[in-house]
Coordinates of C-alpha atoms in Angstrom, one line a residue:
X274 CA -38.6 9.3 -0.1
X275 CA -35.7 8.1 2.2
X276 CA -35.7 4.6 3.7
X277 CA -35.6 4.2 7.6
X278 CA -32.1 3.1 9.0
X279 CA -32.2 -0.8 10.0
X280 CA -31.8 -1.3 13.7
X281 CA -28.2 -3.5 12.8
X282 CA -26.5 -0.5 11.3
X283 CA -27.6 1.9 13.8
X284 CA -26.1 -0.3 16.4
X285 CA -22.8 -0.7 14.5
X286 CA -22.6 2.8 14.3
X287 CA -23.3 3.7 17.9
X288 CA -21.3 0.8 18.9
X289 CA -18.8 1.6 21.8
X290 CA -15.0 0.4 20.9
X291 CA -14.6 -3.0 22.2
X292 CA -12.6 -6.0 21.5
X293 CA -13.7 -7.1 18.0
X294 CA -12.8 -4.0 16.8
X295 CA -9.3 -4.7 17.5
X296 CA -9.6 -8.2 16.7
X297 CA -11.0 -7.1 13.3
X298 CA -7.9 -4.6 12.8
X299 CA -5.2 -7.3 13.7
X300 CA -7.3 -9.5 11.3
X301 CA -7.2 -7.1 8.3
X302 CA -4.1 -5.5 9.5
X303 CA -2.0 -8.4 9.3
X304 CA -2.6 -8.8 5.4
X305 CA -1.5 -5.1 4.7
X306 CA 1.6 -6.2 6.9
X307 CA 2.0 -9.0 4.5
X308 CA 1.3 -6.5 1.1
X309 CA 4.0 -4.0 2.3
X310 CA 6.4 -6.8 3.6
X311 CA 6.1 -8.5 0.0
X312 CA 5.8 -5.5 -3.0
X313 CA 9.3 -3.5 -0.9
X314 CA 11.3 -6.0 0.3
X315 CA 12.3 -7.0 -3.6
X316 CA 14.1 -3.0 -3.4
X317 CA 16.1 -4.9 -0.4
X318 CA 17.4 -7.6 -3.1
X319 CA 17.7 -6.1 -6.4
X320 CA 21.6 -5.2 -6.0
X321 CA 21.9 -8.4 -4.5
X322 CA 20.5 -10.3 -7.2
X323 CA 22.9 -8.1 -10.1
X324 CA 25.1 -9.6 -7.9
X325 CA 24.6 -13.1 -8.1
X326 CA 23.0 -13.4 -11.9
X327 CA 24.5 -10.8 -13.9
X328 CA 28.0 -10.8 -12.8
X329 CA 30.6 -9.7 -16.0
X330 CA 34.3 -10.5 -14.9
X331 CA 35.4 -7.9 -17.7
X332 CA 33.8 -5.4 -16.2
X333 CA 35.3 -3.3 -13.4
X334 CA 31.7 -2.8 -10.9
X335 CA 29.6 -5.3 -9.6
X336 CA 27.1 -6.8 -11.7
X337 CA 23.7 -5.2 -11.5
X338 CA 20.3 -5.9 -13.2
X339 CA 19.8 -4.9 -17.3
X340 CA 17.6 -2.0 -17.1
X341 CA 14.6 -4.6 -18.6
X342 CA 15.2 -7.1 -15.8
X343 CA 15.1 -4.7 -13.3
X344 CA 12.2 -2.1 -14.4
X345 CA 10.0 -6.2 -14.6
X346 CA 11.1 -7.3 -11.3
X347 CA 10.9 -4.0 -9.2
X348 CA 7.1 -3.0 -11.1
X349 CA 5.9 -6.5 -12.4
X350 CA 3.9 -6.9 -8.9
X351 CA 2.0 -3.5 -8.7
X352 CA 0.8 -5.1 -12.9
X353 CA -0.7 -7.9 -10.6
X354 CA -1.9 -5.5 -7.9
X355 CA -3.5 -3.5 -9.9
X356 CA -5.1 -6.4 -11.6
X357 CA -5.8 -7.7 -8.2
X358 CA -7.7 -4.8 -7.4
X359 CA -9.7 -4.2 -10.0
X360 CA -10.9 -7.9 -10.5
X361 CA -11.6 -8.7 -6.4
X362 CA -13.0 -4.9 -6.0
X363 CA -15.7 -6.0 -8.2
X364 CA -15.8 -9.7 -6.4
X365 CA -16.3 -8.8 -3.4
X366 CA -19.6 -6.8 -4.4
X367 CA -21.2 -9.4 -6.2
X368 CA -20.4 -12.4 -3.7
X369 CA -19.3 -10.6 -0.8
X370 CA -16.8 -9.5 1.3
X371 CA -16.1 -12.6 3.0
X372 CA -16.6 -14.9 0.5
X373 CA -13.0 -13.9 -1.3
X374 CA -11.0 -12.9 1.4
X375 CA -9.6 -16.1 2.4
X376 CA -9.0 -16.8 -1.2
X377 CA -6.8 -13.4 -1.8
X378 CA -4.7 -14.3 1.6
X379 CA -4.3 -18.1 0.4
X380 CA -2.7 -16.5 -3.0
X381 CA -0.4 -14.5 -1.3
X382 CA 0.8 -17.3 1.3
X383 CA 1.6 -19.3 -2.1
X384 CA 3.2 -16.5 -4.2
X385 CA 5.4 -15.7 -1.5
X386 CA 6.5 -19.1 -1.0
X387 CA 7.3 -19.8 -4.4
X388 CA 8.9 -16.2 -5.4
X389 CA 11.8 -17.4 -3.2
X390 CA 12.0 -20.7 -5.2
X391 CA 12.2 -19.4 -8.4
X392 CA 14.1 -21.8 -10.6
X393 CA 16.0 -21.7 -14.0
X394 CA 19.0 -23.2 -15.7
X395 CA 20.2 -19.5 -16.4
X396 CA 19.6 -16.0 -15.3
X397 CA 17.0 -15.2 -17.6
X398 CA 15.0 -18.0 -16.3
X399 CA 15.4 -17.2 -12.7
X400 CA 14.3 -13.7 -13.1
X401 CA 11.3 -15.1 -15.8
X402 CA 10.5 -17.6 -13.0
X403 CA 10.7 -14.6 -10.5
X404 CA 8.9 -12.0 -12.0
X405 CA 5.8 -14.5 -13.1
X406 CA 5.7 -15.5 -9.5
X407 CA 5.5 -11.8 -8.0
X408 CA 2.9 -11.0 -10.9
X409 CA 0.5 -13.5 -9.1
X410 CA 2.1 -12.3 -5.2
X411 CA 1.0 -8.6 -6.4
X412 CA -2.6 -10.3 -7.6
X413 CA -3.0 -11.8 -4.7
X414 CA -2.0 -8.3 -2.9
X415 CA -4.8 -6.3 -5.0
X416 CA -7.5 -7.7 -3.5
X417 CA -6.6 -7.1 0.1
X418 CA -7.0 -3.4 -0.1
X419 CA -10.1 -3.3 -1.2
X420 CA -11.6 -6.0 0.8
X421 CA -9.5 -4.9 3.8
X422 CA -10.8 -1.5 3.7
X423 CA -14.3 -2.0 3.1
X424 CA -14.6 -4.7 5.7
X425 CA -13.2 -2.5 8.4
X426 CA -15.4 0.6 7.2
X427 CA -18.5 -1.5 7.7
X428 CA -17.8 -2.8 11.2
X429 CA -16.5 0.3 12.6
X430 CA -18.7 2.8 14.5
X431 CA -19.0 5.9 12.8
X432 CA -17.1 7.9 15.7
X433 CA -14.1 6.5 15.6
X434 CA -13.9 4.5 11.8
X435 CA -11.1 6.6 10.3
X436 CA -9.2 5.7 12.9
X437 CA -9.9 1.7 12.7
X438 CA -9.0 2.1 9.0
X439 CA -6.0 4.0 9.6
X440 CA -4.8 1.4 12.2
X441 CA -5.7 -1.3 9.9
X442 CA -3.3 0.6 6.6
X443 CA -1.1 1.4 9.6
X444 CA 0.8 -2.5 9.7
X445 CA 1.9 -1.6 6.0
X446 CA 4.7 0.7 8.5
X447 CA 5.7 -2.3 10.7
X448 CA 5.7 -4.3 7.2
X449 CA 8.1 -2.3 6.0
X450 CA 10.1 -2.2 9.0
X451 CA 9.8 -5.9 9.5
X452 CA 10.9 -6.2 5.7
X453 CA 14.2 -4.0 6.5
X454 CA 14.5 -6.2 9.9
X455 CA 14.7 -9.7 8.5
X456 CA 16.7 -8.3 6.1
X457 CA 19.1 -6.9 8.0
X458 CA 19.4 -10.7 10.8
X459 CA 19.8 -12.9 7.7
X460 CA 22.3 -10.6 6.0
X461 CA 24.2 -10.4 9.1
X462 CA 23.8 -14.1 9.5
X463 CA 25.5 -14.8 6.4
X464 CA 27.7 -12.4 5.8
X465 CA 29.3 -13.6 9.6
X466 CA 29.2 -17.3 8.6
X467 CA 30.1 -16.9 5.3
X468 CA 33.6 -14.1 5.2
X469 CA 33.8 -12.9 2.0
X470 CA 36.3 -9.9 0.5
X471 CA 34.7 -6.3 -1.0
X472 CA 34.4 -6.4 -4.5
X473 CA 37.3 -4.1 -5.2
X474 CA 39.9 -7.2 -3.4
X475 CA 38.6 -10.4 -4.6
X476 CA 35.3 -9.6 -7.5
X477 CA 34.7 -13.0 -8.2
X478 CA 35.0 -14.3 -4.7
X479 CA 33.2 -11.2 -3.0
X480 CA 29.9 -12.8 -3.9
X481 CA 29.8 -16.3 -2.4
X482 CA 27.5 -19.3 -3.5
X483 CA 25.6 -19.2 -0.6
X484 CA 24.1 -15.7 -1.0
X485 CA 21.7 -17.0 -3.7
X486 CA 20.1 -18.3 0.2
X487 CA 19.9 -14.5 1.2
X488 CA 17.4 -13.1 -1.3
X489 CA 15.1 -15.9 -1.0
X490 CA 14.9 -16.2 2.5
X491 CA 13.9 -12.7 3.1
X492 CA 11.3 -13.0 0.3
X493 CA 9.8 -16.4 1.7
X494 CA 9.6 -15.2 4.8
X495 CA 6.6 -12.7 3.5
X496 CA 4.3 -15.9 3.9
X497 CA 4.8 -16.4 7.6
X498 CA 2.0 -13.9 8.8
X499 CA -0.2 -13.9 5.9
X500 CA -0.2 -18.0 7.2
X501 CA -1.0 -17.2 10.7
X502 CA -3.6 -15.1 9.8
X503 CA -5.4 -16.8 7.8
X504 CA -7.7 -19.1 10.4
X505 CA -9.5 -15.6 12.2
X506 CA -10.0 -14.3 8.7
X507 CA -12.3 -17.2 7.4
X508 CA -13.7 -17.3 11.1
X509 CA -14.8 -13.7 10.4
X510 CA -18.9 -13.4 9.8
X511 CA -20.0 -11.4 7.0
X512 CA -20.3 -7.7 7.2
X513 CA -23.6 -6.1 8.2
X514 CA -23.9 -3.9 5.7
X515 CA -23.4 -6.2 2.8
X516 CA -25.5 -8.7 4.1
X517 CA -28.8 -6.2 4.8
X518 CA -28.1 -3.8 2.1
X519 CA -27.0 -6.1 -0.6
X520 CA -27.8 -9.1 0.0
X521 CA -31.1 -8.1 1.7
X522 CA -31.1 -10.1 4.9
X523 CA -31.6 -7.2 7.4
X524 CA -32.4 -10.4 9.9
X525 CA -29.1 -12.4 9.3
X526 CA -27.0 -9.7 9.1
X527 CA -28.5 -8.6 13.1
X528 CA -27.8 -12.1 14.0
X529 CA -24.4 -12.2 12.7
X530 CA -23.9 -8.8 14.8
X531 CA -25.4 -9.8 17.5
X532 CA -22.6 -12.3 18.2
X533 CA -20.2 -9.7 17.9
X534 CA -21.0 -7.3 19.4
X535 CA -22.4 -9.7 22.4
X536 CA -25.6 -8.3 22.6
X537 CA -29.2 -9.4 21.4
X538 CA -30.2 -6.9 18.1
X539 CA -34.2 -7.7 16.8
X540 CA -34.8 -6.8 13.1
X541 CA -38.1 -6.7 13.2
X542 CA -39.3 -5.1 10.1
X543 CA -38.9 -7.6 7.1
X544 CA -40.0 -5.5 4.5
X545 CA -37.4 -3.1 5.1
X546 CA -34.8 -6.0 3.9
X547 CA -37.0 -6.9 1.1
X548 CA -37.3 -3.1 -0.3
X549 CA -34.6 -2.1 -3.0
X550 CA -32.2 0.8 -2.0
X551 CA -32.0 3.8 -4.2
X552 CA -28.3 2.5 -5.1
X553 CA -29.7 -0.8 -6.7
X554 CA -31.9 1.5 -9.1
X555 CA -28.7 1.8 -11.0
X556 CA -25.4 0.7 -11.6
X557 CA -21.4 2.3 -12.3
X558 CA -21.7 3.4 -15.4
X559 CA -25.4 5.1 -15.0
X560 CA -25.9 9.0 -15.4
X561 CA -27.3 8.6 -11.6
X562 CA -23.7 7.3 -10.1
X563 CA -21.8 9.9 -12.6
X564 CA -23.9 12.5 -11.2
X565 CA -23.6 11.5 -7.1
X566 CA -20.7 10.3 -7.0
X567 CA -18.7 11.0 -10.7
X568 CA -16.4 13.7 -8.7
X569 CA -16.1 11.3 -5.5
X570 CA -14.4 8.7 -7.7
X571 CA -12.4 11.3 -9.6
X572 CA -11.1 12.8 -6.5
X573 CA -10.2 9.4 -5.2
X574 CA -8.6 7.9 -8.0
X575 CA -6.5 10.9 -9.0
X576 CA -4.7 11.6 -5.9
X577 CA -4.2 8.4 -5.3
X578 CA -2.2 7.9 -8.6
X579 CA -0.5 11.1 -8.2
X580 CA 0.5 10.0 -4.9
X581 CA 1.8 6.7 -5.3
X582 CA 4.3 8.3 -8.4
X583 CA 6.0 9.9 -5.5
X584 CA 5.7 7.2 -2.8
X585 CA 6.8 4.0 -4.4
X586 CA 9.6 6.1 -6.1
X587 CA 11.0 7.0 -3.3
X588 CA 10.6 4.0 -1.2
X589 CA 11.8 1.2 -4.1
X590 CA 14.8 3.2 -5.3
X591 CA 15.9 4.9 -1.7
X592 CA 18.7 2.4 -2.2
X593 CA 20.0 4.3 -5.5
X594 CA 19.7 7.8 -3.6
X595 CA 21.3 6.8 -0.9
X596 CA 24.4 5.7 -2.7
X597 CA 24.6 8.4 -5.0
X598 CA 24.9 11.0 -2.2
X599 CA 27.2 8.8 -0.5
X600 CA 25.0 7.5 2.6
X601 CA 25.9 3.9 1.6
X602 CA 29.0 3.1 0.6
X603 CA 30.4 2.6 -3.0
X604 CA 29.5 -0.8 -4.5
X605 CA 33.3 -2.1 -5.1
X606 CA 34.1 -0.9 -1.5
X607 CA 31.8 -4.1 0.1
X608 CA 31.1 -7.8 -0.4
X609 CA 27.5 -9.0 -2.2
X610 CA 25.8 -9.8 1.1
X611 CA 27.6 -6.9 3.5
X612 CA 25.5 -4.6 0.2
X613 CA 22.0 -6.2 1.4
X614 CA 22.8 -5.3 5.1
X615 CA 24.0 -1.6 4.4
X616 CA 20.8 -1.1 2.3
X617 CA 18.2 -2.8 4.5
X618 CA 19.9 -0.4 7.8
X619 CA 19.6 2.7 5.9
X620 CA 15.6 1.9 4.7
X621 CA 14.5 0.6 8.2
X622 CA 16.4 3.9 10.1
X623 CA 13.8 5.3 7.7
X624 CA 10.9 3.4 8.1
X625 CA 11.6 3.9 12.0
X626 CA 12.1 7.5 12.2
X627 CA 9.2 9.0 9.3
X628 CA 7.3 5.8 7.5
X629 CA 6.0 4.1 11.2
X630 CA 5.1 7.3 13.0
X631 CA 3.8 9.0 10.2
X632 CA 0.9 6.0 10.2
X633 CA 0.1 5.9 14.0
X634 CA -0.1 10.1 13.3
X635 CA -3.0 9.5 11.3
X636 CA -4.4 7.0 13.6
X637 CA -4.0 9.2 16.2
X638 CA -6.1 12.5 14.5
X639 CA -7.8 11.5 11.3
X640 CA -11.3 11.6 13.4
X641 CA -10.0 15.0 15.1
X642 CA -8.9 17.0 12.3
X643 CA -10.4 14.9 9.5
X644 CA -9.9 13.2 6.2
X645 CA -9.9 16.2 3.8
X646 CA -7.0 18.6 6.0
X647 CA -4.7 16.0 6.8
X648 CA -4.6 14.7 2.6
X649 CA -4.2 18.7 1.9
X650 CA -2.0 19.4 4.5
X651 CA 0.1 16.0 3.7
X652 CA 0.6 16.8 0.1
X653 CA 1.6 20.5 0.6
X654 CA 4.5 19.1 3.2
X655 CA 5.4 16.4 0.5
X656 CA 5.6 18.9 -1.9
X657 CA 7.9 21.2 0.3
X658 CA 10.4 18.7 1.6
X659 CA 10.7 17.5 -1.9
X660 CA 11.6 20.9 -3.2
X661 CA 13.9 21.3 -0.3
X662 CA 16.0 18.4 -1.2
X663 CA 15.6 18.9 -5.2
X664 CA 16.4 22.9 -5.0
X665 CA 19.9 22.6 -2.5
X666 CA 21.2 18.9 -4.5
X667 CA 24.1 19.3 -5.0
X668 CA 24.9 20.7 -1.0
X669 CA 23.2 17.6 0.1
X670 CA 25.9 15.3 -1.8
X671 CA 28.6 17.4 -0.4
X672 CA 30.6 15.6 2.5
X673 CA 29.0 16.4 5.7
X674 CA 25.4 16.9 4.5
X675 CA 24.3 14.0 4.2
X676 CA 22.4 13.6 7.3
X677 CA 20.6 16.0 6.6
X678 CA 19.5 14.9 3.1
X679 CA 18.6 12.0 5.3
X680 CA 16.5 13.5 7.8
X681 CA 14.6 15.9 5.2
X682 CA 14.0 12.5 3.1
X683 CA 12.7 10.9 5.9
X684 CA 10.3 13.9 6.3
X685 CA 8.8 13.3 2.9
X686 CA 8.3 9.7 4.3
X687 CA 6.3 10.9 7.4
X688 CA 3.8 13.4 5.7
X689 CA 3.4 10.8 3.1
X690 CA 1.6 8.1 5.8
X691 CA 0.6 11.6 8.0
X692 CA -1.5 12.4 5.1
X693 CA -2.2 11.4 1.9
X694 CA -0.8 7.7 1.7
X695 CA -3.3 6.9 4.7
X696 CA -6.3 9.1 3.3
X697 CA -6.8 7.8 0.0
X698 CA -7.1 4.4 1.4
X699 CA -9.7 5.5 4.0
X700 CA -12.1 7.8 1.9
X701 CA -12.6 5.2 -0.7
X702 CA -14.4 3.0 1.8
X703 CA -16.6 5.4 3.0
X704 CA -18.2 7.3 0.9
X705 CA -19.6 5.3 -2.3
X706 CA -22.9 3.3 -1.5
X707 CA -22.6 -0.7 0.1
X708 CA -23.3 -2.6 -3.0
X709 CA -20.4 -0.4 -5.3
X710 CA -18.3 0.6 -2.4
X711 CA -15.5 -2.8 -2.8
X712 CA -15.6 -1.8 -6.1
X713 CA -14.8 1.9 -6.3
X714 CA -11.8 1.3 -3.9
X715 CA -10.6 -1.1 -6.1
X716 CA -10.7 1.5 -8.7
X717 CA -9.5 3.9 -6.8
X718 CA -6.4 1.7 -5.7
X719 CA -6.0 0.4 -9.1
X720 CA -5.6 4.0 -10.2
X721 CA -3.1 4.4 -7.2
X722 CA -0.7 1.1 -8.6
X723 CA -1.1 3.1 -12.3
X724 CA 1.2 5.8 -10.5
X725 CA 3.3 3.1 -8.8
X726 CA 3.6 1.4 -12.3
X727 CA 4.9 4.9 -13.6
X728 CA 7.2 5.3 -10.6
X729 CA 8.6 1.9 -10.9
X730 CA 9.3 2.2 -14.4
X731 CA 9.8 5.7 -14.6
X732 CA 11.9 6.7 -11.9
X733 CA 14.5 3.8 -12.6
X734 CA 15.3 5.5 -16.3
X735 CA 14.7 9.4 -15.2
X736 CA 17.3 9.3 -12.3
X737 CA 19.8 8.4 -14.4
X738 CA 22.7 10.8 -15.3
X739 CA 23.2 12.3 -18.3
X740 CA 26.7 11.8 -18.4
X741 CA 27.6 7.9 -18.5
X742 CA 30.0 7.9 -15.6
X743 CA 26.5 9.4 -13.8
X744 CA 24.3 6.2 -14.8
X745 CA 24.5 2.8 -14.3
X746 CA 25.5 0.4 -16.9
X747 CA 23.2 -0.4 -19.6
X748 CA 20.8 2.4 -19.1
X749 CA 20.4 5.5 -21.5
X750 CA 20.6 9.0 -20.4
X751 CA 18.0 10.3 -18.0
X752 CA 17.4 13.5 -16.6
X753 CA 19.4 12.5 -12.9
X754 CA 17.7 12.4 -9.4
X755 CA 17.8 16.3 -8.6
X756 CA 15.3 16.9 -11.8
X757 CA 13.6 13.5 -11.1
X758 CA 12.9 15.3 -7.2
X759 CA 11.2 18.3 -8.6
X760 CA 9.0 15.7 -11.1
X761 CA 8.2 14.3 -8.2
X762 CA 7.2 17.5 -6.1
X763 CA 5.2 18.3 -9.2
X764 CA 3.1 15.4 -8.8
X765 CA 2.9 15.7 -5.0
X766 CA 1.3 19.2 -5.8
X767 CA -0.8 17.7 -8.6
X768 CA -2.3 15.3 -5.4
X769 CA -2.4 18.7 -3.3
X770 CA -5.1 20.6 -6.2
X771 CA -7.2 17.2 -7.0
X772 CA -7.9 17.0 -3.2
X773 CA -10.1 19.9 -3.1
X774 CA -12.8 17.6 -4.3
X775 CA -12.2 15.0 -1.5
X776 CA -15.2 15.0 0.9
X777 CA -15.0 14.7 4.4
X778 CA -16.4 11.9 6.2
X779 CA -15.7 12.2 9.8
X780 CA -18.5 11.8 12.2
X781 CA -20.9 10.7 9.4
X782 CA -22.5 7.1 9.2
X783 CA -21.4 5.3 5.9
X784 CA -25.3 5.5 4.3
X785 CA -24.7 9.5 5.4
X786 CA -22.3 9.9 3.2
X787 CA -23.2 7.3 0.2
X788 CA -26.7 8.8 0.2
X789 CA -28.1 5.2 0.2
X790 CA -31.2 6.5 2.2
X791 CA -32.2 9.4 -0.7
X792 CA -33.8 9.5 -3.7
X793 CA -33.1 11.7 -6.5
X794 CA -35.2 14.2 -5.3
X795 CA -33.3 14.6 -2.1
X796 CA -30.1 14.2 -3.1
X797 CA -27.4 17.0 -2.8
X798 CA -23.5 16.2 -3.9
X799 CA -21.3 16.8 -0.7
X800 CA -18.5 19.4 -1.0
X801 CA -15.2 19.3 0.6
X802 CA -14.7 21.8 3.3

């Protein structure tokens, strides 16, 4: 037999959209600014920091990271995300949501803050210094996404929670943007303060002390609203759910409620609290969770890895694309620092114009159309506009085109966040029961950072040319970006076939769709549409 619904969850459900529901997004929200701010604004540096360490006077180009160096310092953060996610998914289950939440914020206030003081007598101990800093940033990183999105699943009503979700994965667009801003003022600062030559005048003297300033501001700066943030999150009571369902206070968790949303909930029926849920008959690794929800965590964690190949490909090494079709000029042709502003104008003109709206798309419809059409539909567009700049290369390099190589690229970026990039962070909070659902999305994510690993490492050997004027020093021979665009497209439609087994979760209460209220008897697996 089911249990009866406690009083507190039926209230959160029904709840009308009030003012700590935005308080909890802006709460939540401000962490996934800080995530997307830290893990791509190092793609906003790495030239930079060629620049300044690996400079080779006999050598006609502008130094640039060994192919080691920079496949650590561009992936060695998602290592720590994933990490993150894994080890803080399973935290926040077994001592709640609040309970680590502060702690995972506190990290990344510290990481940042001491990535941009990375010390060392030589260049090698900079980027050692560097790379075991951002390890600990990306740790620190993991565990907001699964903390973040299972604390905003379980205040939200169950009306309008995949919007509240999407708002709150949302700031990682204004992170981004913010990342390219800053980037773009303290560039401009220096480079106006500081009047140095292009490379191809003075290569010594193109790259003045001072820079070493640039790349460290823009990464400290990653601290500032993770710091301001950080009072409201420990302020923030417990969630509901985890408190009745978990930890079996059905009469705490109505007083904790009751405060917010400012209005007197009675939990009357003790036993109900004291009675185990059908979830806490069994655990991960049981036949009962393989059999309910074996295909949910499938579906979840491979489109998420399939996705983030694609995503983090394209957003950390936008930088190389963009110079190798000729949208930012040639290295030799500017000065270290004038590099740093040319590349943060170019990502934020895309982060304006696909990543942001993309996001606020999803906001806008996920509880209209739904979870499982926008992913599908999301991944079928990515897989499109991919094609259409892989099939036509060579045109879009051609004087004249590159615009629209631009504007199709920036299309990739806004189906990406209008679809699956939003998605698989919302369904893995809603539909695995309370007491596993913090850890599921961290699997889930931690499946999603395997594909970022991949593209991180990947993608910065595969775009190489085959020919060595076509590749950048130090690196073997890859397969070039117009194959690594259709490996790419391959993975977006890989996403598109593995999200036939997503369920959709719109309208439904989060016990609905966990099953949390059935026995085995009663229990039917849920279907996509």
């Amino acid at each position: 037999m089911g249990r009866t619904e406690l009083n507190v969850l039926s209230k959160l459900d029904g709840a009308k959209t009030q003012l700590y529901h935005f308080t909890a997004i802006v709460i939540t929200g401000m962490g996934f600014f800080t995530d997307a701010y830290d893990l791509f604004s190092i793609s906003l540096v790495t030239k930079l920091l060629g620049r300044i360490y690996y400079y080779d006077p006999s050598y006609p180009a502008p130094g640039i990271l060994p192919p080691n160096v920079a496949a650590a310092v561009n992936g060695v953060a998602f290592c720590g995300t994933l990490a993150g996610q894994l080890f803080f998914g399973w935290l926040g289950d077994k001592l709640g949501r609040k309970s680590v939440y502060g702690f995972t914020l506190l990290l990344m206030v510290l990481a940042s803050l001491a990535s941009g003081l990375s010390f060392g007598h030589s260049a090698k101990g900079v980027m050692a210094t560097l790379c075991f800093l951002r390890f600990w940033l990306g740790f620190g990183i993991g565990g907001d996404y699964p903390l973040s999105a299972t604390i905003m699943s379980e205040y939200a009503n169950k009306k309008t929670r995949g919007s509240f979700i999407a708002a709150v994965f949302a700031m990682q667009g204004f992170g981004i943007l913010v990342g390219g801003i800053v980037s773009l003022i303290v560039s401009a600062a220096f480079n106006d303060r500081y009047h140095a030559p292009p490379f191809s005048q003075d290569p010594a003297g193109s790259t003045v002390p001072q820079a070493d300033y640039v790349w460290r501001i823009i990464l400290m700066f990653g601290a500032v609203p993770a710091a301001l943030t950080y009072y409201w999150r420990m302020k923030m009571p417990e969630t509901a759910r985890y408190t009745a369902l978990v930890a079996r206070n059905a009469k705490q968790a109505a007083a904790d409620m009751s405060k917010v949303l400012q209005e007197e909930i009675r939990e009357d029926d003790t036993e109900l609290a004291e009675q185990p849920t059908v979830a806490d008959d069994w655990g991960l690794f049981s036949p009962q969770f393989a059999r309910r929800h074996g295909i949910h965590l499938l579906a979840t964690s491979t489109t998420w890895f399939f996705l983030d190949i694609a995503y983090y490909s394209q957003n950390l090494f936008q930088k190389d694309i963009f110079s190798k079709v000729g949208w930012i000029p040639p290295a030799g042709s500017m000065n270290a620092v004038e590099e740093v502003f040319r590349i943060a104008r170019a990502q934020t003109l895309i982060a304006l114009c696909g990543t942001v709206p993309g996001y606020w798309f999803t906001v806008a419809f996920i509880d209209v159309i739904g979870r499982f059409w926008i992913q599908v539909m999301g991944f079928f567009m990515m897989t499109v506009f991919m094609l259409g700049l892989a099939v036509p290369y060579h045109h879009w390099t051609t004087p004249g085109h590159h615009v629209g190589f631009v504007v199709m690229y920036a299309f990739t970026f806004f189906f990406a966040n209008f679809g699956p990039n939003a998605t698989t962070f919302i369904v893995p909070a809603e539909v695995f029961p309370a007491r596993l659902r913090s850890t599921c999305h961290g699997i889930s994510a931690a499946a999603g950072k395997a594909g970022a690993i991949v593209g991180a490492f990947g993608f910065l050997y595969a775009s190489q040319g085959k020919a060595l004027a076509e590749r950048d020093r130090g690196y073997p021979a890859g397969i070039g970006i117009r194959n690594t665009l259709f490996v790419l497209a391959a993975s977006n439609f890989l996403g598109l076939a593995f999200s036939l087994l997503v369920p959709e979760a719109k309208g439904r209460s989060l016990e609905e769709m966990s099953k949390e209220n059935e026995g085995e008897d009663e229990f039917v697996m849920d279907k996509a549409p």
